[in-house]
């Protein structure tokens, strides 16, 4: 590089992750403060019908989901690792622990939530958050696409049915139009909040009879109180709740870390995944002790907060919880008038913004390896069919592992060449096998069949200079090769290994071929 070129490079701005916005900086910036406040208000409005619906799924009263959403949002704002992310009662958690409420009662239900919180804290201390590095980008893409689909399908009960008034459809269309067009004129107030306010005003003024928030369930009229489950502290109790608590803990961690990673990418700011993991545990403990159903990060409400409203700090998360409590306790009668059509419009726009449209463009599909597309489709299909994001992610990662192993296994090559050597007894023929590639259980499985045990000369060299040994399966295969040649009275020399590969062979087989 010439000096002038080096100077040009040095003069270019260095791109790096932006420092995350803080509550202190938001309080000093009136514009940022307004964004955080209004973002929290919009999220609180969107949380109400969701929390009520998830309570119904879990088989508990509406206030159980609402109190969980309030306590989790406020708690995670303080102890969580990802600013601006919303945690509250979720459908995935409701599905996991619903059998406890149905079969064993409310006290066992809350005991399960508390145990799940403790398990999340323990898993955080064990470093489970570091496993996020093993989730491929194609699984992340499938995760967000499946989530977008689930958000839309969750709105279908409010759009399809004989009892749905026709006026609902133009109201939903009007709400979408407001959220698409208003940001082109002004961004002072979040478009979803304007849409909710205008559609509610129109419905009340015109006297339309529409499905509204109050139809979703009775809103609480008092503050949450401390609750201690009345369950016997016995091994039998633990056997009942432990499987559900572990499932809840794992699902909650997985969804929360995936959502945190998504927000990291959107905001170009880092977050502490370990802190987020134990923060989710603390939030579930607080929710349980106030009679809440627990939960995890909510991708839909997080996208409203981060993408639709532009929030970036913990203040919006904290205010979402505070506003939620105020709305349902003090202003429950007014909030109950909000037509579901307004909230459906908001969630549809969230879905559109969440879906990775670039991933399904023909140009992208042509350039993308088929295995990447297959992993994304498996993740989407599994998530949509089970309505469980954790199942989709697990199957997606498993598919990615299998396809990766298959691809790497096909990169192993064996080249056979004849050589001669001169020793004290004269000239001897030697068969050299040059192995290239990564040797592990998938690629070394057929290695034993690549040698001509009967036809090769008395001296055989297996050259592994361009190969690496990764597991015991490969060591066992090499031992089998040596044994088969020994049956024919022939000598095998394994050469070329060094470093970690040589150490694995020594440790796992207890012997090395000549030439090491």
Coordinates of C-alpha atoms in Angstrom, one line a residue:
X1 CA 0.0 0.0 0.0
X2 CA 1.4 3.4 -0.9
X3 CA 1.7 6.1 1.7
X4 CA -1.0 8.1 0.1
X5 CA -3.3 5.1 0.1
X6 CA -2.5 4.4 3.7
X7 CA -3.3 8.0 4.6
X8 CA -6.6 7.8 2.8
X9 CA -7.5 4.7 4.8
X10 CA -6.5 6.3 8.0
X11 CA -8.7 9.3 7.2
X12 CA -11.8 7.2 6.6
X13 CA -14.3 7.0 9.4
X14 CA -14.1 3.8 11.3
X15 CA -17.4 2.0 11.6
X16 CA -18.2 0.4 14.9
X17 CA -21.2 -0.3 17.0
X18 CA -22.9 2.8 18.4
X19 CA -22.8 3.2 22.2
X20 CA -26.3 2.3 23.6
X21 CA -28.5 5.2 24.6
X22 CA -29.0 5.5 28.4
X23 CA -31.8 6.7 30.6
X24 CA -29.6 9.6 31.7
X25 CA -29.0 10.7 28.2
X26 CA -32.8 10.4 27.4
X27 CA -33.7 12.6 30.4
X28 CA -31.3 15.3 29.1
X29 CA -32.7 15.1 25.6
X30 CA -36.4 16.3 25.4
X31 CA -36.8 14.7 21.9
X32 CA -35.5 11.3 23.1
X33 CA -37.5 11.6 26.3
X34 CA -40.7 12.1 24.3
X35 CA -39.9 9.1 22.1
X36 CA -39.3 6.9 25.1
X37 CA -42.5 8.0 26.9
X38 CA -44.8 7.6 23.8
X39 CA -43.1 4.3 22.9
X40 CA -43.9 3.0 26.4
X41 CA -47.5 4.1 26.1
X42 CA -48.0 2.4 22.7
X43 CA -46.5 -0.8 24.0
X44 CA -48.7 -0.7 27.1
X45 CA -51.8 -0.4 24.9
X46 CA -50.7 -3.3 22.8
X47 CA -49.9 -5.5 25.9
X48 CA -53.4 -5.4 27.3
X49 CA -55.2 -7.7 24.8
X50 CA -52.2 -9.9 24.5
X51 CA -51.8 -10.4 28.2
X52 CA -55.6 -11.2 28.6
X53 CA -55.4 -13.6 25.7
X54 CA -52.4 -15.4 27.1
X55 CA -54.1 -15.7 30.5
X56 CA -57.0 -17.4 28.8
X57 CA -54.6 -19.8 27.1
X58 CA -53.0 -20.6 30.4
X59 CA -56.4 -21.2 32.0
X60 CA -56.0 -18.4 34.6
X61 CA -57.9 -15.1 35.3
X62 CA -57.0 -12.1 33.1
X63 CA -55.3 -10.2 35.9
X64 CA -52.7 -13.0 36.2
X65 CA -51.4 -12.1 32.7
X66 CA -51.7 -8.4 33.2
X67 CA -49.9 -8.4 36.5
X68 CA -47.2 -10.6 35.0
X69 CA -46.7 -8.1 32.2
X70 CA -46.5 -5.1 34.6
X71 CA -44.1 -6.7 37.0
X72 CA -41.9 -8.2 34.3
X73 CA -41.6 -5.0 32.2
X74 CA -40.7 -2.9 35.3
X75 CA -38.2 -5.5 36.6
X76 CA -36.5 -6.3 33.4
X77 CA -36.0 -2.6 32.8
X78 CA -33.7 -2.6 35.8
X79 CA -32.0 -6.0 35.7
X80 CA -32.2 -7.0 32.0
X81 CA -29.2 -6.9 29.6
X82 CA -31.0 -5.5 26.5
X83 CA -32.3 -1.9 26.7
X84 CA -35.6 -1.2 25.0
X85 CA -36.6 -4.9 24.9
X86 CA -40.1 -5.7 26.2
X87 CA -40.7 -8.7 28.5
X88 CA -44.1 -9.7 29.6
X89 CA -46.6 -12.6 29.6
X90 CA -46.2 -14.6 26.3
X91 CA -48.1 -17.2 24.4
X92 CA -45.2 -19.7 24.3
X93 CA -44.9 -19.6 28.1
X94 CA -48.7 -19.9 28.5
X95 CA -48.8 -23.0 26.3
X96 CA -45.9 -24.6 28.3
X97 CA -47.4 -24.2 31.8
X98 CA -51.1 -24.3 31.0
X99 CA -51.3 -28.1 32.0
X100 CA -50.2 -27.2 35.6
X101 CA -53.1 -24.8 36.2
X102 CA -55.5 -27.2 34.6
X103 CA -54.4 -30.3 36.4
X104 CA -53.0 -29.1 39.8
X105 CA -54.5 -25.6 40.4
X106 CA -53.3 -22.1 40.7
X107 CA -50.9 -22.5 43.6
X108 CA -48.9 -25.1 41.8
X109 CA -49.1 -22.9 38.7
X110 CA -47.3 -20.0 40.5
X111 CA -44.9 -22.4 42.1
X112 CA -43.9 -23.5 38.6
X113 CA -43.3 -19.9 37.6
X114 CA -41.1 -19.3 40.7
X115 CA -39.0 -22.5 40.0
X116 CA -38.6 -21.5 36.4
X117 CA -37.2 -18.2 37.5
X118 CA -34.7 -19.9 39.8
X119 CA -33.6 -22.2 37.0
X120 CA -33.1 -19.3 34.6
X121 CA -30.7 -17.7 37.1
X122 CA -28.8 -21.0 37.6
X123 CA -28.6 -21.5 33.8
X124 CA -27.3 -17.9 33.4
X125 CA -24.6 -18.6 36.0
X126 CA -23.6 -21.8 34.0
X127 CA -23.1 -19.7 30.9
X128 CA -26.0 -20.9 28.8
X129 CA -26.2 -17.5 27.0
X130 CA -22.9 -18.4 25.2
X131 CA -24.8 -21.1 23.3
X132 CA -26.3 -18.3 21.1
X133 CA -23.1 -18.4 19.0
X134 CA -24.2 -21.8 17.7
X135 CA -27.4 -20.4 16.2
X136 CA -26.9 -19.8 12.4
X137 CA -28.1 -16.8 10.7
X138 CA -30.5 -18.9 8.6
X139 CA -32.2 -20.0 11.8
X140 CA -32.5 -16.3 12.9
X141 CA -34.1 -15.5 9.6
X142 CA -36.5 -18.3 10.0
X143 CA -37.2 -17.2 13.5
X144 CA -38.2 -13.7 12.5
X145 CA -40.2 -14.9 9.5
X146 CA -42.1 -17.4 11.5
X147 CA -42.8 -14.8 14.2
X148 CA -44.2 -12.5 11.6
X149 CA -46.5 -15.2 10.4
X150 CA -47.6 -16.1 13.9
X151 CA -48.3 -12.4 14.7
X152 CA -50.7 -12.2 11.7
X153 CA -52.4 -15.5 12.4
X154 CA -53.0 -14.4 16.0
X155 CA -55.1 -11.6 14.6
X156 CA -57.3 -13.8 12.5
X157 CA -59.9 -14.5 15.3
X158 CA -60.5 -10.7 15.3
X159 CA -61.0 -10.7 11.6
X160 CA -62.7 -13.9 10.7
X161 CA -66.1 -15.1 12.0
X162 CA -69.8 -14.6 11.6
X163 CA -70.0 -12.2 14.5
X164 CA -67.3 -9.8 13.1
X165 CA -69.0 -6.5 12.0
X166 CA -68.2 -5.4 8.4
X167 CA -67.0 -2.0 9.7
X168 CA -64.0 -3.8 11.3
X169 CA -62.3 -4.2 7.9
X170 CA -62.3 -0.6 6.8
X171 CA -61.2 0.4 10.3
X172 CA -58.2 -2.0 10.1
X173 CA -57.4 -0.6 6.6
X174 CA -57.6 2.9 7.9
X175 CA -55.3 2.1 10.8
X176 CA -52.7 0.6 8.4
X177 CA -53.0 3.6 6.1
X178 CA -52.4 6.0 9.1
X179 CA -49.3 4.1 10.1
X180 CA -47.9 4.0 6.6
X181 CA -48.6 7.6 5.6
X182 CA -48.2 9.6 8.9
X183 CA -44.5 9.0 9.3
X184 CA -44.0 10.7 5.9
X185 CA -45.5 13.9 7.5
X186 CA -44.2 13.8 11.0
X187 CA -42.5 11.5 13.5
X188 CA -43.2 13.6 16.6
X189 CA -45.8 11.2 17.9
X190 CA -45.6 7.4 17.1
X191 CA -48.0 6.5 14.3
X192 CA -49.5 3.5 16.1
X193 CA -50.6 5.7 19.0
X194 CA -52.3 8.2 16.6
X195 CA -54.0 5.2 14.8
X196 CA -55.3 3.8 18.1
X197 CA -56.5 7.2 19.3
X198 CA -58.3 8.1 16.0
X199 CA -59.9 4.7 15.5
X200 CA -61.2 4.7 19.1
X201 CA -62.5 8.2 18.8
X202 CA -64.3 7.3 15.5
X203 CA -65.8 4.1 17.0
X204 CA -67.1 5.9 20.1
X205 CA -68.4 9.0 18.3
X206 CA -70.2 6.9 15.7
X207 CA -71.6 4.6 18.3
X208 CA -70.5 1.5 16.4
X209 CA -70.8 -1.8 18.2
X210 CA -67.4 -3.3 17.8
X211 CA -65.3 -6.0 19.6
X212 CA -63.1 -4.0 22.0
X213 CA -60.5 -4.6 24.7
X214 CA -63.2 -5.0 27.4
X215 CA -64.6 -8.0 25.5
X216 CA -61.2 -9.8 26.0
X217 CA -61.8 -10.2 29.8
X218 CA -62.4 -8.3 33.0
X219 CA -59.7 -5.8 33.8
X220 CA -58.3 -5.7 37.4
X221 CA -59.5 -2.9 39.7
X222 CA -56.7 -3.0 42.3
X223 CA -52.9 -3.2 42.5
X224 CA -51.2 -6.6 42.6
X225 CA -50.4 -8.0 46.0
X226 CA -47.7 -10.3 47.3
X227 CA -48.7 -14.0 46.8
X228 CA -47.0 -17.1 48.2
X229 CA -48.2 -20.3 46.7
X230 CA -49.6 -22.8 49.2
X231 CA -47.9 -26.0 48.1
X232 CA -46.2 -28.6 50.3
X233 CA -42.4 -28.4 50.1
X234 CA -41.9 -32.1 49.2
X235 CA -40.2 -34.2 46.5
X236 CA -43.6 -35.0 45.1
X237 CA -44.3 -31.3 44.5
X238 CA -40.9 -30.9 42.8
X239 CA -41.7 -33.9 40.6
X240 CA -44.9 -32.3 39.5
X241 CA -43.6 -28.8 38.7
X242 CA -40.0 -29.4 37.7
X243 CA -40.6 -30.6 34.1
X244 CA -42.8 -27.7 33.3
X245 CA -40.5 -25.2 35.1
X246 CA -37.5 -26.5 33.1
X247 CA -39.4 -26.2 29.9
X248 CA -40.6 -22.7 30.7
X249 CA -37.1 -21.7 31.7
X250 CA -35.5 -23.0 28.4
X251 CA -38.3 -21.5 26.2
X252 CA -38.1 -18.2 28.0
X253 CA -34.3 -18.0 27.6
X254 CA -34.3 -19.0 24.0
X255 CA -37.0 -16.5 23.0
X256 CA -35.4 -13.7 25.0
X257 CA -31.9 -14.2 23.6
X258 CA -33.2 -14.5 20.1
X259 CA -35.2 -11.3 20.5
X260 CA -32.2 -9.6 22.1
X261 CA -30.0 -10.6 19.2
X262 CA -32.6 -9.2 16.7
X263 CA -32.7 -5.9 18.6
X264 CA -28.9 -5.8 18.6
X265 CA -28.9 -6.0 14.8
X266 CA -31.6 -3.4 14.4
X267 CA -30.1 -0.9 16.7
X268 CA -26.4 -1.7 16.0
X269 CA -25.7 -1.8 19.7
X270 CA -24.4 -4.7 21.9
X271 CA -26.2 -6.2 24.8
X272 CA -25.1 -8.5 27.7
X273 CA -26.8 -11.8 27.0
X274 CA -25.7 -13.4 30.3
X275 CA -27.2 -10.5 32.2
X276 CA -30.4 -10.8 30.1
X277 CA -30.7 -14.5 31.0
X278 CA -30.5 -14.0 34.8
X279 CA -32.6 -10.8 34.5
X280 CA -35.3 -12.9 32.9
X281 CA -35.1 -15.2 35.9
X282 CA -35.3 -12.4 38.4
X283 CA -38.3 -10.9 36.5
X284 CA -40.1 -14.3 36.6
X285 CA -39.5 -14.5 40.3
X286 CA -41.0 -11.1 40.9
X287 CA -43.9 -11.9 38.6
X288 CA -44.6 -15.1 40.5
X289 CA -44.5 -13.5 43.9
X290 CA -47.1 -11.0 42.7
X291 CA -49.4 -13.7 41.4
X292 CA -48.3 -13.3 37.7
X293 CA -47.9 -16.1 35.2
X294 CA -44.4 -15.1 34.2
X295 CA -43.2 -14.7 30.7
X296 CA -40.2 -13.7 28.5
X297 CA -39.2 -11.2 25.8
X298 CA -42.1 -10.3 23.4
X299 CA -40.9 -9.9 19.9
X300 CA -44.1 -8.2 18.7
X301 CA -44.2 -5.5 21.4
X302 CA -40.4 -5.2 21.2
X303 CA -40.7 -4.4 17.5
X304 CA -43.4 -1.8 18.3
X305 CA -41.1 -0.2 20.8
X306 CA -37.9 -0.3 18.8
X307 CA -38.9 -0.1 15.1
X308 CA -42.3 1.6 15.2
X309 CA -41.7 4.0 18.0
X310 CA -37.9 4.4 17.9
X311 CA -37.2 3.7 21.6
X312 CA -33.7 2.8 22.6
X313 CA -33.5 2.9 26.4
X314 CA -34.7 1.1 29.5
X315 CA -37.0 4.0 30.2
X316 CA -39.5 2.9 27.5
X317 CA -39.6 -0.6 29.0
X318 CA -40.1 0.7 32.5
X319 CA -42.8 3.1 31.4
X320 CA -44.6 0.4 29.4
X321 CA -45.1 -1.5 32.7
X322 CA -46.1 1.6 34.6
X323 CA -48.5 2.8 31.9
X324 CA -50.0 -0.7 31.7
X325 CA -50.8 -0.7 35.4
X326 CA -52.3 2.8 35.2
X327 CA -54.3 2.0 32.2
X328 CA -55.9 -1.2 33.5
X329 CA -56.4 -0.1 37.1
X330 CA -57.2 3.6 36.9
X331 CA -58.4 4.0 33.3
X332 CA -59.8 0.5 32.7
X333 CA -63.2 1.8 31.5
X334 CA -61.6 4.1 28.9
X335 CA -59.1 1.4 27.7
X336 CA -61.9 -1.1 27.4
X337 CA -63.4 1.1 24.6
X338 CA -60.4 0.7 22.3
X339 CA -61.6 -1.4 19.3
X340 CA -59.7 -4.5 18.6
X341 CA -59.5 -3.4 15.0
X342 CA -57.0 -0.7 16.0
X343 CA -54.7 -3.1 17.8
X344 CA -55.0 -5.6 14.9
X345 CA -53.8 -2.9 12.5
X346 CA -50.9 -2.2 14.8
X347 CA -49.9 -5.9 15.0
X348 CA -50.2 -6.3 11.2
X349 CA -47.8 -3.5 10.7
X350 CA -45.5 -5.1 13.2
X351 CA -45.6 -8.3 11.3
X352 CA -44.8 -6.5 8.0
X353 CA -41.9 -4.8 9.6
X354 CA -40.6 -8.0 11.3
X355 CA -40.7 -10.3 8.2
X356 CA -37.3 -10.5 6.4
X357 CA -38.6 -9.8 2.8
X358 CA -35.1 -9.9 1.4
X359 CA -34.8 -13.6 2.4
X360 CA -37.6 -14.6 -0.1
X361 CA -36.6 -12.5 -3.0
X362 CA -35.9 -14.6 -6.2
X363 CA -32.4 -13.0 -6.5
X364 CA -31.6 -14.0 -2.9
X365 CA -32.9 -17.5 -3.3
X366 CA -30.8 -18.0 -6.4
X367 CA -27.6 -16.9 -4.7
X368 CA -28.2 -18.6 -1.3
X369 CA -27.0 -22.2 -0.9
X370 CA -30.0 -24.6 -0.9
X371 CA -29.0 -25.8 2.6
X372 CA -29.4 -22.3 4.0
X373 CA -32.9 -22.0 2.5
X374 CA -33.8 -25.4 3.8
X375 CA -32.8 -24.5 7.4
X376 CA -34.9 -21.3 7.2
X377 CA -37.9 -23.2 5.9
X378 CA -37.6 -25.9 8.5
X379 CA -37.5 -23.3 11.3
X380 CA -40.5 -21.5 9.8
X381 CA -42.6 -24.6 9.3
X382 CA -41.8 -26.1 12.7
X383 CA -42.6 -22.8 14.5
X384 CA -45.8 -22.2 12.6
X385 CA -47.1 -25.7 13.0
X386 CA -46.3 -25.9 16.8
X387 CA -46.8 -22.3 17.6
X388 CA -43.7 -22.7 19.7
X389 CA -40.6 -20.6 18.7
X390 CA -38.3 -22.8 20.8
X391 CA -39.3 -25.9 18.9
X392 CA -38.7 -24.1 15.6
X393 CA -35.2 -22.9 16.7
X394 CA -34.2 -26.3 18.0
X395 CA -35.2 -28.1 14.8
X396 CA -33.6 -25.4 12.7
X397 CA -30.3 -25.7 14.5
X398 CA -30.4 -29.5 14.3
X399 CA -31.1 -29.3 10.5
X400 CA -28.2 -26.8 10.1
X401 CA -25.9 -29.2 12.0
X402 CA -26.9 -32.2 9.8
X403 CA -26.5 -30.3 6.6
X404 CA -23.2 -28.7 7.6
X405 CA -21.8 -32.2 8.6
X406 CA -23.0 -33.5 5.3
X407 CA -21.4 -30.7 3.3
X408 CA -18.1 -30.9 5.2
X409 CA -18.0 -34.7 4.9
X410 CA -18.1 -34.4 1.1
X411 CA -15.0 -32.2 1.1
X412 CA -12.8 -35.1 2.2
X413 CA -10.6 -36.4 -0.6
X414 CA -8.2 -39.3 -0.9
X415 CA -5.5 -39.4 -3.5
X416 CA -3.7 -42.7 -4.2
X417 CA -0.1 -42.6 -5.7
X418 CA 2.6 -45.2 -6.1
X419 CA 6.1 -44.5 -4.8
X420 CA 9.4 -46.3 -4.5
X421 CA 12.0 -46.2 -1.8
X422 CA 15.5 -47.6 -1.5
X423 CA 16.6 -49.2 1.8
X424 CA 19.3 -51.7 2.8
X425 CA 17.3 -54.5 1.2
X426 CA 16.9 -52.7 -2.1
X427 CA 14.0 -51.0 -3.9
X428 CA 10.5 -51.4 -2.4
X429 CA 7.2 -50.3 -3.6
X430 CA 5.1 -48.0 -1.5
X431 CA 1.4 -47.0 -1.8
X432 CA 0.8 -43.5 -0.5
X433 CA -2.7 -42.3 0.4
X434 CA -2.9 -38.5 0.7
X435 CA -6.0 -37.6 2.7
X436 CA -7.4 -34.0 2.6
X437 CA -10.2 -32.5 4.6
X438 CA -11.8 -32.5 8.1
X439 CA -12.1 -36.0 9.6
X440 CA -15.0 -36.5 12.0
X441 CA -17.8 -39.0 12.4
X442 CA -19.6 -38.1 9.2
X443 CA -16.6 -37.8 6.9
X444 CA -14.5 -40.7 8.3
X445 CA -17.4 -43.2 8.3
X446 CA -16.6 -44.5 4.8
X447 CA -12.8 -43.9 5.1
X448 CA -12.2 -47.6 6.0
X449 CA -13.5 -48.7 2.6
X450 CA -11.2 -46.4 0.5
X451 CA -8.1 -48.7 0.9
X452 CA -7.0 -51.7 -1.2
X453 CA -6.0 -54.0 1.6
X454 CA -5.3 -57.0 -0.6
X455 CA -3.7 -55.3 -3.6
X456 CA -1.5 -52.8 -1.9
X457 CA 2.2 -53.5 -1.4
X458 CA 3.7 -54.4 1.9
X459 CA 4.3 -50.8 2.9
X460 CA 1.5 -48.3 3.0
X461 CA 1.7 -44.6 4.0
X462 CA -1.4 -42.7 5.1
X463 CA -0.5 -39.0 4.7
X464 CA -2.7 -36.8 6.9
X465 CA -0.7 -33.6 6.4
X466 CA -3.7 -31.9 4.8
X467 CA -6.3 -33.4 7.2
X468 CA -7.4 -32.8 10.8
X469 CA -8.8 -35.3 13.3
X470 CA -11.7 -34.1 15.4
X471 CA -13.2 -37.1 17.2
X472 CA -13.0 -40.6 18.5
X473 CA -14.9 -42.0 15.4
X474 CA -12.0 -41.0 13.2
X475 CA -9.4 -42.5 15.5
X476 CA -11.4 -45.8 15.6
X477 CA -11.5 -45.7 11.8
X478 CA -7.7 -45.3 11.5
X479 CA -7.3 -48.2 14.0
X480 CA -9.5 -50.3 11.8
X481 CA -7.5 -49.5 8.8
X482 CA -4.3 -50.5 10.5
X483 CA -5.9 -53.7 11.8
X484 CA -7.1 -54.7 8.3
X485 CA -3.6 -54.2 6.8
X486 CA -2.1 -56.1 9.7
X487 CA -4.3 -59.1 8.8
X488 CA -2.6 -59.1 5.3
X489 CA 0.8 -58.8 6.9
X490 CA 1.4 -55.2 5.7
X491 CA 2.9 -52.2 7.5
X492 CA 0.9 -49.0 7.8
X493 CA 2.6 -45.7 8.6
X494 CA 0.4 -42.7 9.5
X495 CA 2.3 -39.4 8.9
X496 CA 1.6 -35.7 8.8
X497 CA -0.2 -35.2 12.0
X498 CA 0.8 -32.4 14.4
X499 CA -0.7 -30.3 17.1
X500 CA -4.2 -31.0 18.3
X501 CA -4.8 -33.8 15.8
X502 CA -1.8 -35.7 16.9
X503 CA -2.8 -35.2 20.6
X504 CA -6.3 -36.6 19.9
X505 CA -4.9 -39.6 18.1
X506 CA -2.5 -40.3 21.0
X507 CA -5.1 -39.8 23.7
X508 CA -7.9 -41.7 22.1
X509 CA -6.0 -44.6 20.5
X510 CA -3.1 -44.8 22.9
X511 CA -0.7 -45.4 20.0
X512 CA 0.7 -43.7 16.9
X513 CA 1.7 -45.1 13.6
X514 CA 5.3 -45.0 12.6
X515 CA 6.5 -41.8 11.2
X516 CA 5.0 -39.3 13.7

